[in-house]
mmCIF file of C-alpha atoms and ligand atoms in Angstrom:
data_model
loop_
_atom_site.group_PDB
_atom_site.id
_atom_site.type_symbol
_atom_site.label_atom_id
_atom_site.label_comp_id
_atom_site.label_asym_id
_atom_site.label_seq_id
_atom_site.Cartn_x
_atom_site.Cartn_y
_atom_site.Cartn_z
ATOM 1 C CA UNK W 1 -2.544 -6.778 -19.215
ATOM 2 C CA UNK W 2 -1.847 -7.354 -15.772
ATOM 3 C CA UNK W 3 -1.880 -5.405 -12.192
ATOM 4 C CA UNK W 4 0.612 -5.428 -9.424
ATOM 5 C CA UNK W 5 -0.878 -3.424 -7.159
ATOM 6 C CA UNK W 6 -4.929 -4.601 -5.227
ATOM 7 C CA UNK W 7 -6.264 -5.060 -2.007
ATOM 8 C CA UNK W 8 -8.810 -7.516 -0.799
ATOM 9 C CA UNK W 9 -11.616 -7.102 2.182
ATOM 10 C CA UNK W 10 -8.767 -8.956 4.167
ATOM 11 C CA UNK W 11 -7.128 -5.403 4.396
ATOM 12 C CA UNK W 12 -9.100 -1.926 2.934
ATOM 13 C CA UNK W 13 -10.161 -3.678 -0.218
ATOM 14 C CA UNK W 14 -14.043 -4.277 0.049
ATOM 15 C CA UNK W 15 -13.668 -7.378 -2.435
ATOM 16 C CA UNK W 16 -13.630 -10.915 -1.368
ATOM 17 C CA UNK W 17 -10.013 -12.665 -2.228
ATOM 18 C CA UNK W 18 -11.833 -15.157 -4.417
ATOM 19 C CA UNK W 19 -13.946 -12.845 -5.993
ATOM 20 C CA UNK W 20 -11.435 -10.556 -6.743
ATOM 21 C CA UNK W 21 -9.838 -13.672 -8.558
ATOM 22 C CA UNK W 22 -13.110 -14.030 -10.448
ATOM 23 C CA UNK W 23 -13.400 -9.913 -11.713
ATOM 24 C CA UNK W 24 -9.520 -10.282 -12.793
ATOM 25 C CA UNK W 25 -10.242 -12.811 -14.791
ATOM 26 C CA UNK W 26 -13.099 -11.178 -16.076
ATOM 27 C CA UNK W 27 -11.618 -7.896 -16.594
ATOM 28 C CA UNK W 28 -8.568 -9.216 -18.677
ATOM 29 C CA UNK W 29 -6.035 -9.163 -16.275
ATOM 30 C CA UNK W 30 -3.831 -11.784 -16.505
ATOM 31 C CA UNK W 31 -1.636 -12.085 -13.594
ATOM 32 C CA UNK W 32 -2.448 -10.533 -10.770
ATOM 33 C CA UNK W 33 -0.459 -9.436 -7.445
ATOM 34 C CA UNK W 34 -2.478 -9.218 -4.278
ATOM 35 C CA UNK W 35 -0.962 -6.205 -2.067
ATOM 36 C CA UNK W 36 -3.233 -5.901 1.170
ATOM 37 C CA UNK W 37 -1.637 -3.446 3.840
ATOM 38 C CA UNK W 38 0.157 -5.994 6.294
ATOM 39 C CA UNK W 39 -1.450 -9.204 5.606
ATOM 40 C CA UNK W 40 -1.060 -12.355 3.210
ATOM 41 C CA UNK W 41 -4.733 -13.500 4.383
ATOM 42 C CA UNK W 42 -6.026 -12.662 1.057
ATOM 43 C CA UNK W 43 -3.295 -13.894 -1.132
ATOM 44 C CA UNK W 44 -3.220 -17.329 0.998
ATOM 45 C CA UNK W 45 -7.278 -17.509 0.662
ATOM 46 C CA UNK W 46 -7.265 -16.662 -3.588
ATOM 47 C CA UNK W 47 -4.085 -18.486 -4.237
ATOM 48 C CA UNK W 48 -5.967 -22.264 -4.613
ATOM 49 C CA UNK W 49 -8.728 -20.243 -6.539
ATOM 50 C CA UNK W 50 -6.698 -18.624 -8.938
ATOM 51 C CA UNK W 51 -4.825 -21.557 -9.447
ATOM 52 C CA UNK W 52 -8.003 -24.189 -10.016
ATOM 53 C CA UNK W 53 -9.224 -20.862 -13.027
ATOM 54 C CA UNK W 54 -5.721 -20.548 -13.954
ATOM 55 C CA UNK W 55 -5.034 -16.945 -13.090
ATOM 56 C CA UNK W 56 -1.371 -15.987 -12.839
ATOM 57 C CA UNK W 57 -1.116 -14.747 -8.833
ATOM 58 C CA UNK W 58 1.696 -12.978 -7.188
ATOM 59 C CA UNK W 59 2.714 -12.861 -3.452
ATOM 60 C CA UNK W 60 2.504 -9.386 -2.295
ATOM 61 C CA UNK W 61 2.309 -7.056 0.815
ATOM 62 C CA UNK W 62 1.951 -3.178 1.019
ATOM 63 C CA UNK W 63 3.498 -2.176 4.417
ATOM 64 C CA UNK W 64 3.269 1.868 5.648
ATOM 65 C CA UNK W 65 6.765 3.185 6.849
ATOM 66 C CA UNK W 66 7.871 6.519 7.787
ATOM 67 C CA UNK W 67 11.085 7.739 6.732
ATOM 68 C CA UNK W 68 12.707 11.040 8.461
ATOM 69 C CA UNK W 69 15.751 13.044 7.047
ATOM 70 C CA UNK W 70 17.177 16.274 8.403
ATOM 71 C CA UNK W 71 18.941 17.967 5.381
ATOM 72 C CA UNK W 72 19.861 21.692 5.819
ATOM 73 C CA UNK W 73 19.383 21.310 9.685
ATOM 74 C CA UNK W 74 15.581 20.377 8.850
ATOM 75 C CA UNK W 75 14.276 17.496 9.684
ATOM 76 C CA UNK W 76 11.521 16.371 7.263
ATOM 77 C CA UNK W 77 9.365 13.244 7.387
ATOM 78 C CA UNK W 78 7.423 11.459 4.647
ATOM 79 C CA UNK W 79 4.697 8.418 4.898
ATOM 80 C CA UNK W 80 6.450 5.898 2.770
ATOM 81 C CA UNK W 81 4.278 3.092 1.184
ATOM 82 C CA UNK W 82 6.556 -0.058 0.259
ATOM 83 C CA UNK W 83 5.544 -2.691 -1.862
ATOM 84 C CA UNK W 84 7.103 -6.336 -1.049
ATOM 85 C CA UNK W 85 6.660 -9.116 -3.797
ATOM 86 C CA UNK W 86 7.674 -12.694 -3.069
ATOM 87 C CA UNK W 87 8.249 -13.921 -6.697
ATOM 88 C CA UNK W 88 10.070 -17.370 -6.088
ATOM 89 C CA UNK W 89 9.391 -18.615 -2.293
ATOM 90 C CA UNK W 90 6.923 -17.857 0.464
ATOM 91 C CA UNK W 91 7.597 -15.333 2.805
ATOM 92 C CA UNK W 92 9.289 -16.570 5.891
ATOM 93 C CA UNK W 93 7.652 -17.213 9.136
ATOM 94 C CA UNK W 94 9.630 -14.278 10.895
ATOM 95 C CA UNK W 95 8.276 -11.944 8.169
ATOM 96 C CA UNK W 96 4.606 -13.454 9.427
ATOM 97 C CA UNK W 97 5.538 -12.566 12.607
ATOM 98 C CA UNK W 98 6.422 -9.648 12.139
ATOM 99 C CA UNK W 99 3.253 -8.672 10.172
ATOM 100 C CA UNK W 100 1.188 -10.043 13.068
ATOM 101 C CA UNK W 101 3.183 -7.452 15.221
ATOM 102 C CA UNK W 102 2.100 -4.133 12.890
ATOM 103 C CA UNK W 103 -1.234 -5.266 13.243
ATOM 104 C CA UNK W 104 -1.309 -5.137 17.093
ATOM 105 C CA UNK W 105 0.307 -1.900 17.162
ATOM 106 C CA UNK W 106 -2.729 -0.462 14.959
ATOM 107 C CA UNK W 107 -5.145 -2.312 17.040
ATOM 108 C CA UNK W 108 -3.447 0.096 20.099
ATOM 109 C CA UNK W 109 -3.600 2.515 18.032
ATOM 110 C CA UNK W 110 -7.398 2.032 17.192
ATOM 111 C CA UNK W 111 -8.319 2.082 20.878
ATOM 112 C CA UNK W 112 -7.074 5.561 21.056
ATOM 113 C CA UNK W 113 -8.398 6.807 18.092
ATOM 114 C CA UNK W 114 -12.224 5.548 19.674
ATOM 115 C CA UNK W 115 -11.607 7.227 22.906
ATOM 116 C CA UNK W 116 -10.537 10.261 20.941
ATOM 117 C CA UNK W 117 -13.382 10.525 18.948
ATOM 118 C CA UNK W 118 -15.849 9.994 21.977
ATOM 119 C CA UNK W 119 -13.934 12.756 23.538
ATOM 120 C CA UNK W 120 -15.142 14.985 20.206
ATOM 121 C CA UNK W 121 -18.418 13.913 20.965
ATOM 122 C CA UNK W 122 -18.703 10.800 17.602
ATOM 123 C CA UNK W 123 -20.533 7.834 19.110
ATOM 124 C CA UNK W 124 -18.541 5.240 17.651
ATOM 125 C CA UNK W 125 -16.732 1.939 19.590
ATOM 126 C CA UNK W 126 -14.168 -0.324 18.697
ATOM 127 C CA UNK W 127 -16.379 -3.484 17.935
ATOM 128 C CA UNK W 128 -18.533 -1.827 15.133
ATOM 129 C CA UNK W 129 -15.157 -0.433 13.492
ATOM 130 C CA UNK W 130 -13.776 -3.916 13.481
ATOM 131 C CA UNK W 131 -16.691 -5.328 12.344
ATOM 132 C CA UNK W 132 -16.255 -3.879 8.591
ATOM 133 C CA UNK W 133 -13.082 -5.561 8.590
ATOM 134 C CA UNK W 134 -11.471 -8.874 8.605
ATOM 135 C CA UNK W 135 -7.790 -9.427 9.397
ATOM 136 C CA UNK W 136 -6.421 -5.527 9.511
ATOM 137 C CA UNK W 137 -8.912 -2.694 10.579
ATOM 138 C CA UNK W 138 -7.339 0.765 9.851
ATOM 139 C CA UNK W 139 -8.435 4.245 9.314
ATOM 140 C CA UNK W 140 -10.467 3.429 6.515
ATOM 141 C CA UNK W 141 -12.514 1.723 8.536
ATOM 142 C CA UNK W 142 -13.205 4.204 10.742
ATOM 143 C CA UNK W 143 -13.800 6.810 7.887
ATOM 144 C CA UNK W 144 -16.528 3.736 6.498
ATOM 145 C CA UNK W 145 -18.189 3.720 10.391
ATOM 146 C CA UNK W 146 -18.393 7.548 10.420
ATOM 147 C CA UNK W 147 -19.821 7.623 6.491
ATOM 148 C CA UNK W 148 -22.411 5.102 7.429
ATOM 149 C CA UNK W 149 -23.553 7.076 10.578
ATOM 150 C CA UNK W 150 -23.928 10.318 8.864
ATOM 151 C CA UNK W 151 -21.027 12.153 10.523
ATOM 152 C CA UNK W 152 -19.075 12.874 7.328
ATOM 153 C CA UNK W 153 -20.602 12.614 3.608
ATOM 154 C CA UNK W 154 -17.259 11.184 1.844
ATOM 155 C CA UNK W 155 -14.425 9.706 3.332
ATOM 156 C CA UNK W 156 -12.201 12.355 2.023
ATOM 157 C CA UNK W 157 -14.427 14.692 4.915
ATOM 158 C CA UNK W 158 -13.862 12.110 7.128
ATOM 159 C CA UNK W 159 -10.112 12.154 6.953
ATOM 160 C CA UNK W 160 -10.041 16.320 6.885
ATOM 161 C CA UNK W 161 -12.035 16.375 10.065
ATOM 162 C CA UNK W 162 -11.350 13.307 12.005
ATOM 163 C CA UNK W 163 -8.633 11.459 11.032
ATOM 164 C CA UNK W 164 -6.031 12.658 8.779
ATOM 165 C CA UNK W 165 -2.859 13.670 10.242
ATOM 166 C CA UNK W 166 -3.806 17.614 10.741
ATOM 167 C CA UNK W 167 -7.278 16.571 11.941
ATOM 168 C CA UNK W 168 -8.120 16.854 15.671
ATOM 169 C CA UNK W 169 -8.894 13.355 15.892
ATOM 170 C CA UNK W 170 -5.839 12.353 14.842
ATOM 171 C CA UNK W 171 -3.703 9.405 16.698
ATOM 172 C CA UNK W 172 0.162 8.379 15.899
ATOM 173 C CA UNK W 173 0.828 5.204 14.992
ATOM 174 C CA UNK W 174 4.137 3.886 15.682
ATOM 175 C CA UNK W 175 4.977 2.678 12.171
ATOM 176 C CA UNK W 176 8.069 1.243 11.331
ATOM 177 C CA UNK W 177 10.985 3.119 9.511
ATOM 178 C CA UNK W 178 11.284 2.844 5.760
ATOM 179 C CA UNK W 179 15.031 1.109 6.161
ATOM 180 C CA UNK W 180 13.599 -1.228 8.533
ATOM 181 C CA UNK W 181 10.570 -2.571 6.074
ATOM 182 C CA UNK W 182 13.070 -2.466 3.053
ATOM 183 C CA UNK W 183 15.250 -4.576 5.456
ATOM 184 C CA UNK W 184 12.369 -6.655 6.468
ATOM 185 C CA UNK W 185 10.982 -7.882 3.010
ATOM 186 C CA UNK W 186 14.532 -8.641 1.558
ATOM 187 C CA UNK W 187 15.715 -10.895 4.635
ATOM 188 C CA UNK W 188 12.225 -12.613 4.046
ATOM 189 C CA UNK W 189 12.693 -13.508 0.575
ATOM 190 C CA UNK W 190 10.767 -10.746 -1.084
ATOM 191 C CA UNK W 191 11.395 -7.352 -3.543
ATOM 192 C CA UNK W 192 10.802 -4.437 -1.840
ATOM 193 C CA UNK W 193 9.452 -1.442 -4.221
ATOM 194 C CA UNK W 194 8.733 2.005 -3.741
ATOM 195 C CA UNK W 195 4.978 2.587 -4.075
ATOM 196 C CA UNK W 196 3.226 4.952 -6.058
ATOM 197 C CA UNK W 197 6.360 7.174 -5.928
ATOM 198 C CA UNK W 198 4.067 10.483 -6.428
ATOM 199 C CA UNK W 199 2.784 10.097 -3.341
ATOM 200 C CA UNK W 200 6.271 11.495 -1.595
ATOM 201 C CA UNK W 201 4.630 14.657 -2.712
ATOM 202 C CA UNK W 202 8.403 15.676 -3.698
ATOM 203 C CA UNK W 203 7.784 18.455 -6.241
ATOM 204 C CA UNK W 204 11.322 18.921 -7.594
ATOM 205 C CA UNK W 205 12.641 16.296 -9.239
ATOM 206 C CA UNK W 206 16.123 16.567 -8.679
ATOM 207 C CA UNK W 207 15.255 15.916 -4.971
ATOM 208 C CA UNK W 208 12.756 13.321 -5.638
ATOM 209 C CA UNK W 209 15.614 11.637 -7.454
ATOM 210 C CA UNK W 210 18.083 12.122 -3.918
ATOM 211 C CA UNK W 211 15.545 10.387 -1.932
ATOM 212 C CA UNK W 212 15.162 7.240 -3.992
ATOM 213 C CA UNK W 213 18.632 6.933 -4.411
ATOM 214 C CA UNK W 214 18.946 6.886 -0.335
ATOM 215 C CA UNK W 215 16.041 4.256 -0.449
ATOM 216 C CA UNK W 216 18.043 2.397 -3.161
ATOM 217 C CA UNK W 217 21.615 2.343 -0.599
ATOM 218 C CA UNK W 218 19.047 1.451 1.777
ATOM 219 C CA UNK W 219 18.069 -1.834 -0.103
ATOM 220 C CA UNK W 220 15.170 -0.864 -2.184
ATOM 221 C CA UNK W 221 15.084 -2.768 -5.304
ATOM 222 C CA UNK W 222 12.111 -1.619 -7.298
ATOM 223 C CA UNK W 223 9.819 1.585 -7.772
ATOM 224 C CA UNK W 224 5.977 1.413 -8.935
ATOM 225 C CA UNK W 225 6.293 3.169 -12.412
ATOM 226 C CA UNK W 226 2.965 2.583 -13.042
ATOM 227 C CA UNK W 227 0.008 3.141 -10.711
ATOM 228 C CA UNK W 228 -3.537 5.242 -11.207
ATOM 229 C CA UNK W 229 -2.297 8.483 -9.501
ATOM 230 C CA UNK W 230 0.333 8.915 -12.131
ATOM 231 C CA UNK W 231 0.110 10.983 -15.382
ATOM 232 C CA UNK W 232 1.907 10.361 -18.721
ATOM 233 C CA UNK W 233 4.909 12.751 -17.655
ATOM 234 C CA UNK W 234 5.144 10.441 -14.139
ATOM 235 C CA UNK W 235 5.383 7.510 -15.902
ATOM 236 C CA UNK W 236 8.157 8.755 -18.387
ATOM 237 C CA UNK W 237 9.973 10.327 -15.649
ATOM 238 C CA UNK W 238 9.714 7.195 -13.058
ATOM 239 C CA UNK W 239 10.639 4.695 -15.857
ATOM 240 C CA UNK W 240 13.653 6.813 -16.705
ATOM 241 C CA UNK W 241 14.712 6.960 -12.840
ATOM 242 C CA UNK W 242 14.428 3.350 -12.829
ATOM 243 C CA UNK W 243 16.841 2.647 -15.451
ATOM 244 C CA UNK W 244 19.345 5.377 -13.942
ATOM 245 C CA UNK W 245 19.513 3.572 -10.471
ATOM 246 C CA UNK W 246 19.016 0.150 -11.646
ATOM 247 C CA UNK W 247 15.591 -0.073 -9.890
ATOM 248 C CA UNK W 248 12.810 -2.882 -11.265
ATOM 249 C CA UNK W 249 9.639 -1.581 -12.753
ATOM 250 C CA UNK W 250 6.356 -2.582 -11.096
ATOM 251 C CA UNK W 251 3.034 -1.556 -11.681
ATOM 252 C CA UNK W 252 -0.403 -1.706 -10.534
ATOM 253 C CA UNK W 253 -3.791 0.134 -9.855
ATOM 254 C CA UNK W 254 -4.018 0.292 -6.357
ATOM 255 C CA UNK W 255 -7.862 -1.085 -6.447
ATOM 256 C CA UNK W 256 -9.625 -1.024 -3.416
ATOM 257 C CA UNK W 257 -13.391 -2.263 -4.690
ATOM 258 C CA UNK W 258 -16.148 0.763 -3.607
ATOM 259 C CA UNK W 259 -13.529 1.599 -0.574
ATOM 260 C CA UNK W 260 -11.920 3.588 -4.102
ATOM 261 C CA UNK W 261 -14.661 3.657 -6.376
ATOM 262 C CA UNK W 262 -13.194 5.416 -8.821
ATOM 263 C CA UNK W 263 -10.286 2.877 -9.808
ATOM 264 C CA UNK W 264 -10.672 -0.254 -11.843
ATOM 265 C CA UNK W 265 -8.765 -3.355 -11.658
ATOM 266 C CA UNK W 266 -5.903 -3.570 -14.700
ATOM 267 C CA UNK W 267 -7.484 -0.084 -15.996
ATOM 268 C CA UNK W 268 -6.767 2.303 -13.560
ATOM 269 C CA UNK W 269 -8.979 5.561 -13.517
ATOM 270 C CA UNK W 270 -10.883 5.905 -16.824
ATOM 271 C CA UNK W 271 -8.414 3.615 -18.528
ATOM 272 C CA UNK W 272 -5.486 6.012 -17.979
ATOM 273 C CA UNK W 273 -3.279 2.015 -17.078
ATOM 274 C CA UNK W 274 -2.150 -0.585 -19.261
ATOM 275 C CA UNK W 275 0.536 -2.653 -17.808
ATOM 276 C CA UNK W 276 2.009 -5.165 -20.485
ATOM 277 C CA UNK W 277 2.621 -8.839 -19.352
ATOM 278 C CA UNK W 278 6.700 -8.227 -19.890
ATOM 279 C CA UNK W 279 6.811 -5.859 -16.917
ATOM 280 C CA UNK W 280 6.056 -9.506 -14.717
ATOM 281 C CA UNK W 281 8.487 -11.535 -17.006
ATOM 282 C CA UNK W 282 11.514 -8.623 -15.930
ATOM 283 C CA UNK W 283 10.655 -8.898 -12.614
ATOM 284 C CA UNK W 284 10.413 -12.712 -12.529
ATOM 285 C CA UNK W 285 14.046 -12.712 -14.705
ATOM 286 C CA UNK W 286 15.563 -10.325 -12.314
ATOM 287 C CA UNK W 287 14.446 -12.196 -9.142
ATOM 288 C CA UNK W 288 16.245 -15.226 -10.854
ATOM 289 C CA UNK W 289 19.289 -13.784 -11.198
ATOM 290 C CA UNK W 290 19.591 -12.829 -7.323
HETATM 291 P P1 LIG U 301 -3.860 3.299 8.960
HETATM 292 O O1 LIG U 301 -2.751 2.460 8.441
HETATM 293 O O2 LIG U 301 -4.891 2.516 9.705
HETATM 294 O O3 LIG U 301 -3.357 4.484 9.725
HETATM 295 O O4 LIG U 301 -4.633 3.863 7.679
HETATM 296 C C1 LIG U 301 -3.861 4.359 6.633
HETATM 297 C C2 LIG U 301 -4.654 4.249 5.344
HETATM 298 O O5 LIG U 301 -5.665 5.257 5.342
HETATM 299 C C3 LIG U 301 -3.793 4.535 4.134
HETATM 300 O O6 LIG U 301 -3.207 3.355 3.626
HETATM 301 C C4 LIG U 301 -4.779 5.100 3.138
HETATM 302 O O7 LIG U 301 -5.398 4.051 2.393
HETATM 303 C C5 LIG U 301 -5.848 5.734 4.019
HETATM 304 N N1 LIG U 301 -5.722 7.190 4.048
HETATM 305 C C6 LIG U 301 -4.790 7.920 4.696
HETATM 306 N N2 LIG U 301 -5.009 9.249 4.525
HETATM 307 C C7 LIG U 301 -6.108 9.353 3.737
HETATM 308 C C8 LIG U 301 -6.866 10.448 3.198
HETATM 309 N N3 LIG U 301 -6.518 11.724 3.443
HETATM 310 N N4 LIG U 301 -7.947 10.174 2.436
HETATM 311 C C9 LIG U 301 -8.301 8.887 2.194
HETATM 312 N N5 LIG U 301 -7.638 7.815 2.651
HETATM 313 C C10 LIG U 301 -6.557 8.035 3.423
HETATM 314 FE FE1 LIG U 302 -5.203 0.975 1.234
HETATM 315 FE FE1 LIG U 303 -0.324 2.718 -0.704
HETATM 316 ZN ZN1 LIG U 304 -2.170 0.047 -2.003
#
């Protein structure tokens, strides 16, 4: 078993990078990618961990793009989620860069969002927010701060009413576009893949199909057949997809320690994920072949 998909206290995650190396192990899982939201702090802080226990780790990054089409004179825009795995070299400095860059633009961002919510009457300031964080501090931060002080009772509340994107709260982040992070992880060495493909919230699947194949002329080389939010008929109709356009399979759980209680490293939610080892040997014999 292994899992492609997990996030470390470095991003969302609430688990330390070494300790997360310690509960793979422990859980079964035997490579692992670490995919924190626009940082390799994690990965570069497990890596000499996992490799004095032995555990197989993978390079990865989870980056938050937006993509925006205008078919039938509408436009329409979607949160895209992109996966980028870095199977045979480091990602390059520019790509570091570049990371370092998304980060600022959510630290603006974050300044906003506190004034906002003082504005709504939350007593909240910037410091405490960054304070349950490490390298990245992002909305789920905020939702954490606004749990702990009894403003919400589950993040999901805190999300409807202060920070999702119809709540009042809510402050735009610049994020990049979709072509530009596919363009981004390729030029640095890396695989970018669709994540958790579900999540496009595109019902009909003849669309759905159209809008990965525009990702795939775009550069995309991958989707995320396998992740906790799917279902049996998601999986079947993802790893069909994949083999239509050519795409690599990845999978993962998405765990984010008590930040997503519900999800389990390698298992998913209540066991509904099993990712076989080969999935890792295709991608590893596809990256060779670049
Ligand atoms: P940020 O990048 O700081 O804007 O935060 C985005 C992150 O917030 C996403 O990666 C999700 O993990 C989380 N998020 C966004 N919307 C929701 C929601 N409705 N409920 C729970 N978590 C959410
Ligand atoms: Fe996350
Ligand atoms: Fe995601
Ligand atoms: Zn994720």
């Amino acid at each position: 078993m292994i899992d492609l998909h997990s996030h470390t206290n470095e991003s969302d995650g609430t688990v330390a990078p070494a300790d997360l190396v310690d509960l793979a192990i422990r859980s079964g899982v035997e490579a692992l990618a670490i995919t924190d939201h626009d940082t390799f702090a994690g990965y570069d802080e497990a890596k000499p961990v996992a490799n004095a226990k032995g555990l197989d780790l993978v390079c990865g990054i989870e980056i938050n793009t937006r993509m925006t089409q205008s078919r039938d004179g509408r436009e329409r825009a979607w949160s895209v989620h992109l996966l980028g795995y870095f199977l045979h070299e480091p990602p390059s400095a520019a790509f570091r860069d570049w990371l370092s860059a998304l980060i600022e633009s959510r630290r603006k961002r974050n300044t906003k969002l506190v004034a906002r919510l003082n504005e709504m009457g939350v007593n909240i300031d910037l410091r405490e927010v960054e304070a349950m964080g490490r390298t990245l501090t992002g909305r789920p931060h905020f939702a954490r701060v606004l749990l702990n002080k009894g403003y919400v009772s589950s993040t999901e509340e805190a999300f409807r009413k202060y920070l999702g994107e119809s709540a009042p709260g809510f402050v735009h982040r610049d994020s990049p576009q979709t072509a530009e992070g596919i363009r981004r992880i390729s030029e640095a060495g890396g695989l970018a893949v669709l994540a958790h493909p579900i999540r496009l919230g595109i019902r009909d699947a003849r669309r759905e199909e159209e809008a990965i194949s525009d990702l795939r002329d775009a550069g995309l080389g991958g989707i995320e057949v396998y992740h906790s939010d799917h279902g049996p008929e998601d999986v079947a109709r993802y790893a069909a997809l994949a083999q239509r356009l050519e795409l690599a399979v990845t999978g993962g759980s998405d765990f984010h320690g008590d930040a997503k209680p519900g999800i389990r490293l390698g298992t998913g939610i209540n066991g509904n994920l099993h990712i076989d080892g080969e999935v890792l040997v295709e991608l590893r014999r596809r990256d060779a072949r670049r």
